[in-house]
Structures are given as C-alpha cells and as structure tokens.
CSV table of C-alpha atoms in Angstrom, one decimal:
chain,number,residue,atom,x,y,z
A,1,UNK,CA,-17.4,-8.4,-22.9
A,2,UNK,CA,-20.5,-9.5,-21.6
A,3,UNK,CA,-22.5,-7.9,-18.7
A,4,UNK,CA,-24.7,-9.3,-16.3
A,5,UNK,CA,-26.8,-6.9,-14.2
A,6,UNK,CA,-28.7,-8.5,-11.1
A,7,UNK,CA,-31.3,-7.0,-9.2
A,8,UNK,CA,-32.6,-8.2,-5.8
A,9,UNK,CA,-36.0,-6.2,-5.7
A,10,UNK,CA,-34.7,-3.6,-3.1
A,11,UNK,CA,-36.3,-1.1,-2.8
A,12,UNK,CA,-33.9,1.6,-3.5
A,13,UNK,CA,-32.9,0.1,-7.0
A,14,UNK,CA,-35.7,1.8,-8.8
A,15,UNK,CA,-35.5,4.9,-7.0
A,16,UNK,CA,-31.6,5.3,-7.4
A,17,UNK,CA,-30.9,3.4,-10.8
A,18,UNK,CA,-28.7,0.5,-9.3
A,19,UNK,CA,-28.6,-3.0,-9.7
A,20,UNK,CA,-27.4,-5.0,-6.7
A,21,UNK,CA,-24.8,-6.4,-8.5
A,22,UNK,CA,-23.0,-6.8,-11.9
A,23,UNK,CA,-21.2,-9.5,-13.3
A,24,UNK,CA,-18.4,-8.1,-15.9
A,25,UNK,CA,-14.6,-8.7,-17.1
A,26,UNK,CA,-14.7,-12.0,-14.8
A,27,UNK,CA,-15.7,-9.8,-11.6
A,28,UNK,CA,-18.6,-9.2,-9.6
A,29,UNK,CA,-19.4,-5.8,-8.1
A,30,UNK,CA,-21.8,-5.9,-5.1
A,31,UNK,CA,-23.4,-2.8,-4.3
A,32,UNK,CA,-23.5,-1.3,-0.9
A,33,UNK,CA,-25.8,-3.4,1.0
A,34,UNK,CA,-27.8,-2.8,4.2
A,35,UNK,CA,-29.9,-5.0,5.8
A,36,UNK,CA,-33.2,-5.3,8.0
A,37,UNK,CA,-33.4,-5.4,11.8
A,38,UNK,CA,-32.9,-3.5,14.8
A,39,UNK,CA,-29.6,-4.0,16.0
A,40,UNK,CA,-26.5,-3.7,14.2
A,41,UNK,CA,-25.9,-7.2,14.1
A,42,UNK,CA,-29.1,-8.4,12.7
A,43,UNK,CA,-28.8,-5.8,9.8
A,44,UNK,CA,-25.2,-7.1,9.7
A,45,UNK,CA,-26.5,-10.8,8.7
A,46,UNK,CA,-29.8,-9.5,7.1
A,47,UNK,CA,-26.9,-7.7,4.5
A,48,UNK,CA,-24.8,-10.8,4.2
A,49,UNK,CA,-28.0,-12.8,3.1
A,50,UNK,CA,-28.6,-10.2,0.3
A,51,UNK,CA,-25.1,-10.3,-0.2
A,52,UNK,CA,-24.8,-14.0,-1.0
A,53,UNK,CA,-27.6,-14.4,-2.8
A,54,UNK,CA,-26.2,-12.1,-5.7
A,55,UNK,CA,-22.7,-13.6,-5.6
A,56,UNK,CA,-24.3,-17.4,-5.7
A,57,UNK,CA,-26.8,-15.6,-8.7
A,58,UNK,CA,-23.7,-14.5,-10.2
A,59,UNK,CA,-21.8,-17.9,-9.7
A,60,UNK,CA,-19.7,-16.9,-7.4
A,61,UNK,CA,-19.5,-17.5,-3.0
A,62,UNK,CA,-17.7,-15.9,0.0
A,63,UNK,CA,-14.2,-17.6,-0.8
A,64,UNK,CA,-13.9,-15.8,-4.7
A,65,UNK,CA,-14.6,-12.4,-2.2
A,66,UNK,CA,-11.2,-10.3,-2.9
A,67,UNK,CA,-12.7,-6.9,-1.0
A,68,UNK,CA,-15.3,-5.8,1.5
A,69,UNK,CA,-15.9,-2.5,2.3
A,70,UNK,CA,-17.9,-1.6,6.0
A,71,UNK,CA,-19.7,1.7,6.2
A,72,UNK,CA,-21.2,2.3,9.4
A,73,UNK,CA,-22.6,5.5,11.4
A,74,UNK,CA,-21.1,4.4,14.4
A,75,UNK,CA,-17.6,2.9,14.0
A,76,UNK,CA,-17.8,1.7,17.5
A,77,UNK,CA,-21.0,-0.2,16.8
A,78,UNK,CA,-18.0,-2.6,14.2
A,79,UNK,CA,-16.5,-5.1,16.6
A,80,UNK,CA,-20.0,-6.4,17.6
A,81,UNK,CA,-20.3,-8.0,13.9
A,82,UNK,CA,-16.0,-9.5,14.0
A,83,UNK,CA,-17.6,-12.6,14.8
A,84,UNK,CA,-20.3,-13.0,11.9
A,85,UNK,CA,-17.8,-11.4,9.6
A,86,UNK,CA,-15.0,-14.0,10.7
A,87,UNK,CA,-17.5,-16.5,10.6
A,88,UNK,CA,-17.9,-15.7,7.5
A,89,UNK,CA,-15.1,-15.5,5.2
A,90,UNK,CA,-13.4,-17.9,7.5
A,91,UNK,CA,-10.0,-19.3,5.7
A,92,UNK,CA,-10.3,-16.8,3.1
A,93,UNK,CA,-10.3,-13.5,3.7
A,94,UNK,CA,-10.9,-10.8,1.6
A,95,UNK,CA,-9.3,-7.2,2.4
A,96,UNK,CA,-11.1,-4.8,4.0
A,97,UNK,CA,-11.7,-1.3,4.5
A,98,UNK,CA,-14.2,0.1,7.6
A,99,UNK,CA,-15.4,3.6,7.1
A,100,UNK,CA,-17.3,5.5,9.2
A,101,UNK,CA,-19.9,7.9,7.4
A,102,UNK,CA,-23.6,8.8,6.9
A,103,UNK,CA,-26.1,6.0,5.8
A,104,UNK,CA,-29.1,6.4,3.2
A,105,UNK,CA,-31.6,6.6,6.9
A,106,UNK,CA,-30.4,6.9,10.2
A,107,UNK,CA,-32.4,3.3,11.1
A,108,UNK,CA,-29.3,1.8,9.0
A,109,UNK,CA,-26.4,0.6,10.9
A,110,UNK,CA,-24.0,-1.2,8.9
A,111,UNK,CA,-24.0,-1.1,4.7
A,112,UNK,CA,-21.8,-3.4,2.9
A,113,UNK,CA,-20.2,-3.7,-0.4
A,114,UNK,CA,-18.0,-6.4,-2.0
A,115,UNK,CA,-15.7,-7.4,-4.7
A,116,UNK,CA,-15.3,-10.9,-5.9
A,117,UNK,CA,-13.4,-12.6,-9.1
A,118,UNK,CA,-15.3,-15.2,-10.8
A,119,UNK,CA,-14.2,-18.6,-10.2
A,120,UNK,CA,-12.5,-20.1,-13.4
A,121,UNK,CA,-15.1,-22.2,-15.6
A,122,UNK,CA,-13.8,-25.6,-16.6
C-alpha cells in the first residue's frame, strides 16, 4: 500500500511532526484544521480553504467527505458556521461529531478534521 503524505506549510507541521493530510488504503485523513481570522466564522472558511486544498491535492472534494469532526472552545459559538457548513457539503453529507474542548491558542475558535474515501479511478 502506497502512502501519500501532504503538507500545506502550516506552521505547526514542523513543530508537531504532522502532515495536513495523508492519502492511504483509498482514504484521505485530514488533520485537524484551524483557520485565520477573527471571528469564528472567518476561521470557520479560512479552515475549509486549507481543508479543500488537501482533499483536491489528494484527488478527492467535499462530496467523497464520509466524516467531519468540529472542535471548538465555545460550543455555542457552532450554529453561527450551519450555514457555511451546509453550504458546504450541500447534498452530500458527511457524519459529524461537534466537541467542545481546548484549542492549540485560545485565538483559535473552531479546528476541523475530515475523513474522505477516494473516488474510484477509471
């Protein structure tokens, strides 16, 4: 089995040892992913960019995404981000899991991580 490790350049990747995602067994893992900004929902589609650029790296887009997990500080700082989030995954949804714990620095609001299968190659 082949595996693909992708790196964005964050800069936690060095410091930690991660890559932002990696491609193995016809799955891509996304690592937890915060974003830039100052509100919740700009770090909420700050994340999603880095997000799909790793899945579209790895070949894959928001409809092959099976699970998303949410972390946030502030669970009620969530439903401002439905929209974006709805937006989206739109007609496919993945499951999803919202938890509400710690961040790496208290200037993150919202981390996400997700789980997509490789679409088949023809």
């Amino acid at each position: 089995m082949t595996i693909t490790r992708i790196h964005s350049g964050g800069e936690f990747e060095p410091k930690i040892g991660y890559c932002r995602a990696v491609v193995a067994g016809g799955w891509v893992h996304v690592a937890g992913t915060v974003g830039q900004g100052d509100t919740v929902t700009e770090q909420c589609q700050s994340a999603l960019g880095i997000i799909h650029a790793a899945l579209t790296e790895a070949g894959a887009g928001w409809a092959d995404v099976v699970r998303v997990t949410y972390m946030l500080p502030d669970r009620h700082e969530f439903e401002p981000c439905w929209p974006m989030l709805a937006s989206t995954f739109g007609a496919n949804p993945p499951v999803a899991t919202m938890i509400e714990c710690g961040l790496l620095d208290p200037k993150f609001r919202i981390e996400i991580e997700v789980t997509a299968l490789l679409p088949e190659q023809n």
